[in-house]
Coordinates of C-alpha atoms and ligand atoms in Angstrom, one line a residue:
Chain D
M11 CA -5.6 16.0 0.4
S12 CA -3.1 18.8 0.6
T13 CA 0.1 17.8 -1.1
Q14 CA 2.1 18.9 1.9
S15 CA 0.5 16.7 4.5
S16 CA 0.3 13.6 2.3
S17 CA 3.8 14.0 1.0
V18 CA 5.1 14.2 4.6
S19 CA 3.5 10.9 5.5
T20 CA 4.7 9.4 2.2
N21 CA 8.3 10.3 2.9
N22 CA 8.1 8.9 6.4
S23 CA 6.9 5.5 5.2
Q24 CA 9.3 5.4 2.4
A25 CA 12.2 6.2 4.6
L26 CA 11.1 3.4 6.9
L27 CA 11.0 0.9 4.0
K28 CA 14.4 2.0 2.8
G29 CA 15.9 1.9 6.3
E30 CA 14.8 -1.7 6.7
G31 CA 16.2 -2.6 3.3
M32 CA 19.6 -1.2 4.3
L33 CA 19.6 -3.1 7.5
K34 CA 18.9 -6.3 5.8
Q35 CA 21.6 -5.8 3.3
K36 CA 24.2 -5.1 6.0
Q37 CA 23.2 -8.2 7.9
T38 CA 23.5 -10.5 4.8
A39 CA 27.0 -9.1 4.2
S40 CA 28.7 -11.7 6.4
P41 CA 25.9 -13.6 7.8
F42 CA 26.4 -15.9 10.8
M43 CA 29.5 -14.8 12.6
K44 CA 28.7 -11.1 12.4
N45 CA 25.2 -11.8 13.8
L46 CA 26.7 -13.7 16.7
K47 CA 29.2 -11.0 17.4
I48 CA 26.5 -8.3 17.4
R49 CA 24.3 -10.4 19.7
S50 CA 27.0 -11.1 22.2
I51 CA 27.9 -7.4 22.5
R52 CA 24.3 -6.5 23.0
L53 CA 23.9 -9.1 25.7
A54 CA 27.1 -7.9 27.4
I55 CA 25.8 -4.3 27.4
L56 CA 22.6 -5.4 29.0
V57 CA 24.2 -7.6 31.6
S58 CA 26.7 -4.9 32.6
F59 CA 24.0 -2.3 32.8
I60 CA 22.0 -4.5 35.2
I61 CA 25.1 -5.3 37.3
I62 CA 26.1 -1.6 37.6
W63 CA 22.5 -0.7 38.5
E64 CA 22.4 -3.3 41.2
T65 CA 25.8 -2.3 42.6
V66 CA 25.1 1.4 42.6
S67 CA 21.6 1.3 44.1
G68 CA 21.6 1.6 47.9
R69 CA 25.3 2.5 47.9
L70 CA 25.8 5.5 45.6
V71 CA 22.2 6.4 44.9
D72 CA 19.3 6.0 47.2
K73 CA 17.0 3.1 46.3
F74 CA 14.1 5.5 46.6
W75 CA 15.1 7.0 43.2
I76 CA 16.3 4.0 41.1
S77 CA 15.1 0.9 43.0
S78 CA 17.2 -2.1 42.1
P79 CA 17.0 -5.0 39.6
I80 CA 16.5 -7.5 42.3
D81 CA 13.6 -5.6 43.9
I82 CA 12.0 -5.1 40.5
V83 CA 12.2 -8.8 39.7
S84 CA 10.7 -9.7 43.1
T85 CA 7.9 -7.2 42.6
L86 CA 7.2 -8.8 39.2
Y87 CA 7.3 -12.2 40.8
K88 CA 4.8 -11.1 43.5
W89 CA 2.4 -9.7 40.8
A90 CA 2.8 -12.8 38.8
T91 CA 1.9 -15.1 41.7
S92 CA -1.0 -12.9 43.0
G93 CA -2.6 -12.8 39.5
D94 CA -2.3 -9.0 39.4
L95 CA 0.1 -9.2 36.4
F96 CA -2.2 -11.3 34.3
F97 CA -5.2 -9.2 35.2
H98 CA -3.7 -5.8 34.4
L99 CA -1.8 -7.1 31.3
S100 CA -4.9 -8.6 29.9
I101 CA -6.8 -5.3 30.3
T102 CA -4.1 -3.3 28.5
L103 CA -3.7 -5.9 25.7
Q104 CA -7.5 -6.0 25.2
E105 CA -7.6 -2.2 24.8
T106 CA -4.6 -2.3 22.5
F107 CA -5.9 -5.0 20.2
I108 CA -9.5 -4.0 20.0
G109 CA -8.5 -0.4 19.5
F110 CA -6.0 -1.5 16.9
F111 CA -8.5 -3.6 14.9
L112 CA -11.2 -1.0 14.9
G113 CA -8.8 1.8 14.0
A114 CA -7.0 -0.3 11.3
F115 CA -10.3 -1.4 9.7
G116 CA -11.7 2.1 9.6
G117 CA -8.4 3.5 8.4
I118 CA -8.1 1.0 5.5
F119 CA -11.7 1.5 4.6
V120 CA -11.7 5.3 4.5
G121 CA -8.2 5.4 3.0
F122 CA -9.4 3.3 0.1
I123 CA -12.5 5.3 -0.5
L124 CA -10.8 8.7 -0.4
G125 CA -7.8 7.3 -2.4
R126 CA -10.1 6.3 -5.3
W127 CA -12.5 9.3 -4.9
A128 CA -10.4 12.3 -5.6
F129 CA -13.2 14.8 -5.4
A130 CA -14.2 13.8 -1.8
A131 CA -10.6 13.8 -0.8
Q132 CA -10.1 17.3 -2.1
V133 CA -13.2 18.6 -0.3
L134 CA -12.3 17.0 3.0
D135 CA -8.6 17.7 2.9
P136 CA -8.4 20.7 5.2
F137 CA -10.5 19.0 7.9
I138 CA -8.4 15.9 7.8
T139 CA -5.2 17.8 8.0
A140 CA -6.5 19.8 10.9
I141 CA -7.4 16.8 12.9
Y142 CA -4.3 15.0 11.9
S143 CA -2.0 17.8 13.1
L144 CA -3.7 17.9 16.5
P145 CA -1.7 16.0 19.1
K146 CA -4.1 13.2 19.9
I147 CA -3.1 13.0 23.6
A148 CA -4.7 16.4 24.1
L149 CA -8.1 14.8 23.3
A150 CA -7.8 12.4 26.3
P151 CA -9.7 14.6 28.8
L152 CA -12.5 15.1 26.2
F153 CA -12.7 11.3 25.7
I154 CA -13.1 10.8 29.5
L155 CA -16.0 13.3 29.4
W156 CA -17.6 11.5 26.6
F157 CA -16.9 7.8 27.2
G158 CA -16.2 7.7 31.0
I159 CA -13.1 6.1 32.5
G160 CA -13.9 2.5 31.6
I161 CA -12.2 0.3 29.1
E162 CA -14.2 1.8 26.2
M163 CA -12.5 5.1 26.5
K164 CA -9.1 3.5 26.1
I165 CA -10.2 1.4 23.1
I166 CA -11.7 4.4 21.3
F167 CA -8.6 6.5 22.2
A168 CA -6.2 3.9 20.9
G169 CA -8.4 3.2 17.9
M170 CA -8.4 6.9 16.9
I171 CA -4.6 7.1 16.9
V172 CA -4.4 3.9 14.8
F173 CA -7.1 5.1 12.5
F174 CA -5.2 8.2 11.4
L175 CA -1.9 6.4 10.9
V176 CA -3.4 3.6 8.8
F177 CA -5.7 6.0 7.0
F178 CA -2.8 8.2 5.7
N179 CA -0.7 5.3 4.7
T180 CA -3.6 3.5 2.9
Y181 CA -4.5 6.7 1.2
A182 CA -1.0 7.3 0.0
G183 CA -0.7 3.6 -1.1
V184 CA -3.9 3.8 -3.2
K185 CA -2.7 7.0 -4.9
D186 CA 0.7 5.5 -5.5
V187 CA -0.7 2.7 -7.8
D188 CA 1.0 2.8 -11.1
D189 CA -1.4 4.0 -13.8
D190 CA 0.3 1.9 -16.4
L191 CA -0.5 -1.2 -14.5
L192 CA -4.2 -0.1 -14.4
D193 CA -4.2 0.5 -18.1
D194 CA -2.6 -2.9 -18.7
I195 CA -5.3 -4.8 -16.8
R196 CA -8.1 -2.7 -18.4
L197 CA -6.8 -3.7 -21.8
M198 CA -7.2 -7.3 -20.8
G199 CA -10.9 -6.5 -20.1
A200 CA -10.9 -6.4 -16.3
N201 CA -13.9 -5.0 -14.6
K202 CA -13.9 -2.5 -11.7
R203 CA -13.9 -5.2 -9.1
Q204 CA -11.1 -7.2 -10.7
I205 CA -9.0 -4.0 -11.0
M206 CA -9.5 -3.4 -7.3
L207 CA -8.7 -6.9 -6.2
K208 CA -5.9 -7.7 -8.6
V209 CA -4.0 -4.4 -8.9
I210 CA -5.0 -1.7 -6.5
L211 CA -5.4 -3.8 -3.3
P212 CA -2.1 -5.7 -3.6
S213 CA -0.3 -2.6 -4.8
A214 CA -1.4 -0.6 -1.8
M215 CA -0.7 -3.5 0.5
T216 CA 2.9 -2.5 1.1
W217 CA 1.8 0.9 2.3
V218 CA -1.0 -0.4 4.3
F219 CA 1.4 -2.7 6.1
V220 CA 3.8 0.1 6.9
G221 CA 0.8 1.9 8.4
L222 CA -0.3 -1.1 10.4
K223 CA 3.2 -1.8 11.6
L224 CA 3.7 1.8 12.7
S225 CA 0.4 1.9 14.5
V226 CA 0.7 -1.2 16.7
P227 CA 3.1 0.5 19.2
Y228 CA 0.9 3.6 19.0
A229 CA -2.2 1.6 19.9
L230 CA -0.3 0.5 23.0
V231 CA 0.7 4.1 23.7
G232 CA -3.0 5.1 23.4
A233 CA -4.2 2.5 25.8
V234 CA -1.5 3.2 28.4
V235 CA -1.9 6.9 28.2
G236 CA -5.6 6.5 28.6
E237 CA -5.0 4.3 31.7
I238 CA -2.5 6.8 33.2
V239 CA -5.0 9.7 32.8
A240 CA -7.9 7.9 34.4
S241 CA -8.3 4.3 35.3
N242 CA -8.2 1.7 38.0
K243 CA -6.8 -1.2 36.0
G244 CA -4.2 -1.9 33.3
I245 CA -0.4 -1.5 33.0
G246 CA -0.7 2.3 32.8
F247 CA -2.7 2.3 36.0
L248 CA 0.1 0.1 37.6
I249 CA 2.7 2.7 36.6
Q250 CA 0.6 5.6 37.8
Y251 CA -0.4 3.9 41.1
S252 CA 3.1 2.7 42.0
A253 CA 4.6 6.1 41.3
G254 CA 1.8 7.8 43.3
N255 CA 2.7 5.6 46.3
F256 CA 6.5 6.2 45.9
D257 CA 6.9 2.6 44.9
T258 CA 9.9 2.9 42.5
A259 CA 10.3 -0.9 42.2
G260 CA 6.6 -1.2 41.1
T261 CA 7.0 1.6 38.6
F262 CA 10.0 0.0 37.0
A263 CA 8.4 -3.4 37.1
A264 CA 5.3 -2.0 35.2
L265 CA 7.7 -0.3 32.7
T266 CA 9.5 -3.6 32.2
I267 CA 6.3 -5.4 31.3
L268 CA 5.5 -2.6 28.9
I269 CA 8.9 -3.0 27.2
I270 CA 8.5 -6.7 26.9
V271 CA 5.0 -6.4 25.4
S272 CA 6.0 -3.8 22.8
V273 CA 9.1 -5.6 21.8
S274 CA 7.2 -8.9 21.2
L275 CA 4.5 -7.1 19.3
N276 CA 7.1 -5.6 16.9
A277 CA 8.9 -8.9 16.5
T278 CA 5.7 -10.6 15.6
L279 CA 4.9 -7.9 13.0
S280 CA 8.3 -8.2 11.4
I281 CA 7.9 -11.9 10.9
L282 CA 4.4 -11.4 9.5
E283 CA 5.6 -8.7 7.1
S284 CA 8.5 -10.8 5.7
K285 CA 6.0 -13.6 5.1
L286 CA 3.3 -11.4 3.4
L287 CA 5.7 -9.3 1.4
R288 CA 7.9 -12.1 0.2
W289 CA 8.1 -10.7 -3.3
K290 CA 10.1 -7.7 -2.0
K291 CA 12.9 -9.9 -0.8
T292 CA 16.4 -9.4 -2.2
N293 CA 18.4 -12.5 -2.2
S294 CA 21.8 -10.9 -2.3
V295 CA 24.2 -13.1 -0.3
Chain I
M26 CA -9.4 -3.2 -39.8
I27 CA -7.3 -0.4 -38.2
K28 CA -7.5 2.9 -39.8
F29 CA -5.9 6.2 -38.9
T30 CA -7.4 9.3 -40.6
N31 CA -5.5 12.6 -40.4
V32 CA -4.5 11.8 -36.8
S33 CA -2.5 14.2 -34.8
K34 CA -1.5 14.2 -31.1
E35 CA -0.4 17.1 -29.0
F36 CA 1.1 17.1 -25.5
V37 CA 1.6 20.0 -23.2
R38 CA 5.2 20.3 -22.1
D39 CA 6.3 23.1 -19.7
G40 CA 3.0 24.8 -20.4
Q41 CA 3.7 24.8 -24.2
P42 CA 1.8 22.7 -26.6
F43 CA 4.0 20.1 -28.2
L44 CA 3.1 18.2 -31.4
A45 CA 4.1 14.6 -31.0
A46 CA 2.5 13.2 -34.2
R47 CA 0.8 14.7 -37.2
D48 CA -1.1 13.9 -40.4
I49 CA -1.0 10.1 -39.8
N50 CA -2.9 8.3 -42.4
L51 CA -2.6 4.5 -42.3
H52 CA -4.8 1.6 -43.1
I53 CA -3.9 -1.8 -41.7
K54 CA -5.7 -4.8 -43.1
Q55 CA -7.0 -7.7 -41.1
G56 CA -4.2 -10.2 -40.7
E57 CA -1.5 -7.9 -41.8
F58 CA 1.9 -7.7 -40.2
L59 CA 3.1 -4.1 -40.2
T60 CA 6.5 -3.1 -38.8
V61 CA 7.1 0.5 -37.8
I62 CA 10.5 2.2 -37.5
G63 CA 11.7 5.7 -36.9
P64 CA 14.0 7.9 -34.8
S65 CA 13.6 7.9 -31.0
G66 CA 10.9 10.3 -29.8
C67 CA 9.1 10.5 -33.2
G68 CA 5.8 9.3 -31.8
K69 CA 5.7 5.6 -32.5
S70 CA 4.5 4.6 -29.0
T71 CA 2.0 7.4 -29.1
V72 CA 0.5 5.9 -32.2
L73 CA 0.2 2.5 -30.5
N74 CA -1.4 4.2 -27.4
M75 CA -4.0 5.8 -29.6
C76 CA -4.7 2.5 -31.3
A77 CA -5.2 0.9 -27.8
G78 CA -7.5 3.7 -26.8
L79 CA -5.1 4.8 -24.0
M80 CA -4.8 8.2 -25.6
K81 CA -7.2 10.3 -27.6
P82 CA -6.0 12.0 -30.8
N83 CA -6.3 15.8 -30.9
G84 CA -7.2 15.8 -34.5
G85 CA -8.5 13.1 -36.8
Y86 CA -9.6 9.7 -35.6
V87 CA -8.7 6.1 -35.2
E88 CA -11.1 3.4 -36.3
Y89 CA -10.9 -0.3 -35.3
K90 CA -13.1 -2.6 -37.4
G91 CA -15.1 0.4 -38.6
K92 CA -15.8 1.8 -35.2
K93 CA -14.1 4.9 -33.8
V94 CA -11.8 4.1 -30.9
K95 CA -13.2 6.1 -28.0
E96 CA -12.3 4.2 -24.9
I97 CA -9.9 1.4 -24.0
N98 CA -9.8 -1.1 -26.8
T99 CA -10.0 -4.5 -25.2
K100 CA -9.7 -6.2 -28.6
V101 CA -6.0 -5.5 -28.8
G102 CA -3.2 -7.1 -26.8
Y103 CA -0.6 -4.4 -26.1
M104 CA 3.0 -5.2 -25.1
T105 CA 4.2 -1.7 -24.1
Q106 CA 7.7 -0.4 -24.2
K107 CA 7.8 -0.6 -20.4
D108 CA 7.2 -3.9 -18.6
N109 CA 4.0 -3.8 -16.8
L110 CA 4.5 -6.8 -14.7
L111 CA 2.8 -7.0 -11.3
P112 CA 5.8 -7.2 -8.8
W113 CA 3.9 -9.2 -6.2
R114 CA 3.0 -11.9 -8.7
T115 CA 5.4 -14.7 -9.8
V116 CA 6.2 -15.2 -13.5
Q117 CA 3.4 -17.7 -13.7
G118 CA 1.0 -15.4 -11.8
N119 CA 1.7 -12.6 -14.2
V120 CA 1.3 -14.8 -17.3
E121 CA -2.0 -16.1 -15.9
I122 CA -3.6 -12.8 -15.1
A123 CA -5.6 -12.3 -18.3
L124 CA -6.9 -15.9 -17.9
E125 CA -8.0 -15.2 -14.4
I126 CA -9.9 -12.2 -15.6
R127 CA -11.6 -14.4 -18.1
G128 CA -12.6 -16.7 -15.3
L129 CA -10.6 -19.8 -16.4
G130 CA -10.1 -22.5 -13.8
K131 CA -6.8 -23.2 -12.1
E132 CA -5.8 -26.3 -14.1
E133 CA -6.6 -24.7 -17.4
R134 CA -4.6 -21.6 -16.5
E135 CA -1.7 -23.7 -15.5
K136 CA -1.8 -25.6 -18.7
E137 CA -2.0 -22.5 -20.9
S138 CA 0.6 -20.5 -19.1
A139 CA 3.1 -23.4 -19.1
V140 CA 2.9 -23.5 -22.9
Y141 CA 3.9 -19.8 -23.3
I142 CA 6.4 -19.7 -20.5
E143 CA 8.2 -22.6 -22.2
M144 CA 7.8 -20.8 -25.6
V145 CA 9.7 -17.7 -24.4
G146 CA 12.4 -19.9 -22.8
L147 CA 11.5 -19.3 -19.1
K148 CA 10.7 -22.9 -18.1
G149 CA 12.0 -23.3 -14.5
F150 CA 11.4 -19.7 -13.6
E151 CA 7.6 -20.0 -13.0
K152 CA 7.9 -19.3 -9.3
H153 CA 10.3 -16.3 -9.6
Y154 CA 9.2 -12.8 -8.9
P155 CA 9.9 -10.0 -11.5
A156 CA 12.5 -8.4 -9.2
E157 CA 14.5 -11.6 -9.5
L158 CA 14.6 -11.5 -13.3
S159 CA 16.9 -9.8 -15.8
G160 CA 15.5 -7.1 -18.1
G161 CA 15.4 -9.5 -21.1
M162 CA 13.6 -12.1 -19.0
R163 CA 11.0 -9.6 -18.0
R164 CA 10.4 -8.7 -21.6
R165 CA 9.8 -12.3 -22.4
V166 CA 7.3 -12.6 -19.5
S167 CA 5.5 -9.6 -20.9
L168 CA 5.4 -11.3 -24.3
A169 CA 4.0 -14.5 -22.8
K170 CA 1.5 -12.6 -20.8
M171 CA 0.1 -11.0 -23.9
L172 CA 0.2 -14.0 -26.2
V173 CA -1.4 -16.4 -23.6
Y174 CA -4.9 -14.8 -23.9
N175 CA -4.9 -14.8 -27.6
P176 CA -6.1 -11.3 -28.5
E177 CA -7.1 -10.8 -32.2
T178 CA -4.7 -7.9 -32.7
L179 CA -1.2 -7.5 -31.2
L180 CA 0.6 -4.2 -30.6
L181 CA 4.2 -4.7 -29.8
D182 CA 6.5 -1.9 -28.8
E183 CA 10.1 -2.9 -29.2
P184 CA 9.4 -6.4 -27.7
F185 CA 12.9 -7.8 -28.5
G186 CA 15.0 -4.8 -27.9
A187 CA 16.6 -6.1 -24.7
L188 CA 17.4 -9.5 -26.0
D189 CA 20.7 -11.0 -27.4
A190 CA 20.8 -11.6 -31.2
Q191 CA 20.2 -15.4 -31.0
L192 CA 17.2 -15.2 -28.7
R193 CA 15.9 -12.4 -30.8
L194 CA 15.9 -14.5 -33.9
I195 CA 14.3 -17.5 -32.2
L196 CA 11.5 -15.3 -30.9
Q197 CA 11.0 -13.6 -34.2
K198 CA 10.6 -17.0 -35.7
K199 CA 8.1 -18.0 -33.0
L200 CA 6.1 -14.8 -33.6
L201 CA 6.0 -15.4 -37.3
E202 CA 4.7 -18.9 -36.7
I203 CA 2.0 -17.7 -34.4
W204 CA 1.0 -15.0 -36.9
K205 CA 0.8 -17.6 -39.7
E206 CA -1.2 -20.0 -37.6
T207 CA -3.7 -17.5 -36.2
G208 CA -3.9 -14.8 -38.8
K209 CA -3.6 -12.1 -36.2
T210 CA -3.1 -8.5 -37.1
I211 CA 0.2 -7.2 -35.8
I212 CA 1.7 -3.8 -35.4
F213 CA 5.3 -4.1 -34.4
V214 CA 7.5 -1.2 -33.4
T215 CA 11.3 -1.6 -33.6
H216 CA 14.6 0.3 -33.7
D217 CA 16.2 -2.4 -35.8
L218 CA 15.8 -2.1 -39.6
D219 CA 16.9 -5.8 -40.1
E220 CA 14.1 -6.8 -37.8
A221 CA 11.6 -4.5 -39.5
V222 CA 12.3 -5.9 -42.9
A223 CA 12.6 -9.5 -41.7
L224 CA 9.2 -9.6 -40.1
G225 CA 6.9 -7.0 -41.8
Q226 CA 4.8 -7.4 -44.9
R227 CA 5.0 -3.7 -44.9
V228 CA 7.4 -1.4 -43.2
A229 CA 6.4 2.1 -42.2
I230 CA 9.1 4.7 -41.7
F231 CA 8.3 7.6 -39.4
S232 CA 10.0 10.9 -39.9
R233 CA 11.6 12.5 -36.9
S234 CA 9.5 14.5 -34.4
P235 CA 6.7 15.7 -34.9
G236 CA 6.4 12.3 -36.5
T237 CA 4.4 11.4 -39.5
I238 CA 4.6 8.4 -41.9
K239 CA 7.4 9.2 -44.4
V240 CA 7.4 6.0 -46.5
I241 CA 5.6 2.7 -46.5
E242 CA 7.4 0.0 -48.3
K243 CA 6.1 -3.4 -49.2
V244 CA 8.3 -6.4 -48.5
N245 CA 7.8 -9.1 -51.1
L246 CA 9.2 -12.0 -49.1
P247 CA 7.2 -15.2 -48.8
I248 CA 5.0 -15.5 -45.7
H249 CA 7.0 -18.6 -44.9
R250 CA 10.3 -16.8 -44.6
D251 CA 13.3 -18.1 -42.7
V252 CA 14.4 -15.4 -40.4
F253 CA 17.8 -17.1 -39.9
N254 CA 18.8 -16.9 -43.5
L255 CA 17.4 -13.7 -44.8
R256 CA 20.5 -11.5 -44.8
N257 CA 21.7 -12.7 -48.2
N258 CA 18.2 -12.7 -49.8
E259 CA 18.1 -10.3 -52.7
E260 CA 14.6 -8.8 -51.9
F261 CA 15.7 -8.4 -48.3
M262 CA 18.8 -6.5 -49.3
N263 CA 17.0 -4.3 -51.8
V264 CA 14.2 -3.3 -49.5
H265 CA 16.8 -2.9 -46.7
A266 CA 18.9 -0.5 -48.8
R267 CA 16.0 1.6 -50.0
L268 CA 14.6 1.9 -46.5
W269 CA 18.0 2.6 -45.0
S270 CA 18.6 5.6 -47.3
S271 CA 15.3 7.2 -46.3
L272 CA 15.8 6.4 -42.6
R273 CA 19.3 7.7 -42.7
D274 CA 18.1 11.1 -43.8
E275 CA 16.0 11.4 -40.7
F276 CA 19.0 10.7 -38.5
V277 CA 21.3 13.0 -40.4
E278 CA 18.9 15.8 -39.9
E279 CA 18.5 14.8 -36.2
V280 CA 22.1 14.4 -35.1
G281 CA 24.2 15.9 -37.9
A282 CA 26.2 13.2 -39.4
I283 CA 26.6 9.5 -39.7
Ligands
ATP30 N1 2.5 11.5 -21.7 C1 3.2 12.4 -22.4 N2 3.3 13.7 -22.0 C2 4.1 14.6 -22.6 N3 4.8 14.3 -23.7 C3 4.8 13.0 -24.2 C4 4.0 12.0 -23.5 N4 4.2 10.8 -24.2 C5 5.1 11.1 -25.1 N5 5.4 12.4 -25.2 C6 6.3 13.0 -26.1 O1 5.9 12.7 -27.4 C7 7.0 12.4 -28.3 C8 6.8 11.1 -28.9 O2 6.9 10.1 -27.9 P1 6.8 8.5 -28.1 O3 6.9 7.8 -26.8 O4 5.6 8.2 -28.9 O5 8.1 8.3 -29.0 P2 8.7 7.0 -29.6 O6 8.7 7.2 -31.1 O7 8.0 5.8 -29.1 O8 10.2 7.0 -29.1 P3 11.1 5.8 -28.7 O9 11.6 5.1 -29.9 O10 12.3 6.4 -28.0 O11 10.3 4.9 -27.8 C9 8.2 12.5 -27.4 O12 8.9 13.8 -27.7 C10 7.7 12.5 -26.0 O13 8.5 13.4 -25.2
MG31 MG1 8.4 4.4 -27.8

């Protein structure tokens, strides 16, 4: 692995970890009231935004451009009752999750192998860097050619994006294992398998998790981009189709669904992370 | 039991070879308690590393029970200068790791680890993570983690350096008790001459870098010594004075004046 490419991904992930730590500390500074204050301000911003939008639309700006919150909600309601919402959402989620699991599994697997096998990593380094630095979206047309416009193409597309993110983080995590910890457990007579299970795997876990967390939203991006490029179902298709028919309310409605999905995915991951990486907690109150 | 013959160790620093230890000749008998003292950076940890097989000497050889040490020496328990605790494991999880490796069942592990966690005074902290402990507490976890699996030889690198004077005496006493009961061979590195004389059957003084053994002094105190009341003992004071004068020379040459 070229030191440059791996150190770039290293810094990113570390910055992420640190950024979270700082956020947490600030929140614990004066816990309840401050949280309440922050939340009320956020809610106020959201509500005023929606009110301004509703007031402006049709009066100052033509509805054709910005639709209106009420129209968007009624479109969402229509989709929900007709079953369209559930159908398209389930397609996109399927692509996202299957793509995510395939990519994550592959990324962890290859990351571990190359992390422990320095020679192979050195040989393959330029190839990996080359593929990694390619904007993956540019591959979408090729994927259509190879895999058609069905659900498989989106799964593979999302999976590939996830694969690279998880792979790089896993690789960095495995290389990051403290050699002194390895010596220590070897002195106790551990065999290769025990060293892997008791030191390398848990030690790399933090990094792997950063990779997984980063890549969930990207899996969604992969699936939706795939749908926008070529498809007849999924949220990406809804966006594309509505916009194509000058249906601004439909476009915004589809975007709203997308926001809700990605926010809930991230929230779930945060909860999972704080459970799994409990030993990292700092109890400064 | 452990034998160093003309051992030297070189590191490369800034592209230059750097001699960290030279001409080390030392024979430690089975069941002996040897303490090692010397100026910082003189190569004490390096000597322990070679004994554990974590580093190879550039010249000479180290033998353990008549066999050359060529790879990691799993016969020794090594409490390094740095705490090598696994941050994702609790105190108990860390102490139990060697027992897990040996395949002991959960109940047995819990029973054994409880004994040593209590011994180092950390009862009640079993479920804490290393990040939640003080430096001295982490040292004690490292000690428990090494003692719990009962290796036949102990290498200890400044195990009590971060502890307050009282706790240090208590743990010195415990260590002596364990040594008397089990007949383990112990190499104990310290910065504290009192501690070196109080614990060792022999005390080895290292010269400043590149370190070699300058003096080895026998301490003729009974095996059943009372670490709490040694300071007025005549033999203790004599040995201490002799060692101090030769140790002082090393520091005078190192930093100028005392
Ligand atoms: N891995 C290494 N690479 C390069 N130099 C090293 C390495 N380990 C130790 N040294 C050097 O070898 C010398 C001896 O180091 P060592 O750690 O053995 O000293 P020490 O006697 O244990 O000191 P202290 O009492 O401060 O722990 C030092 O000058 C140190 O800088
Ligand atoms: Mg040292």
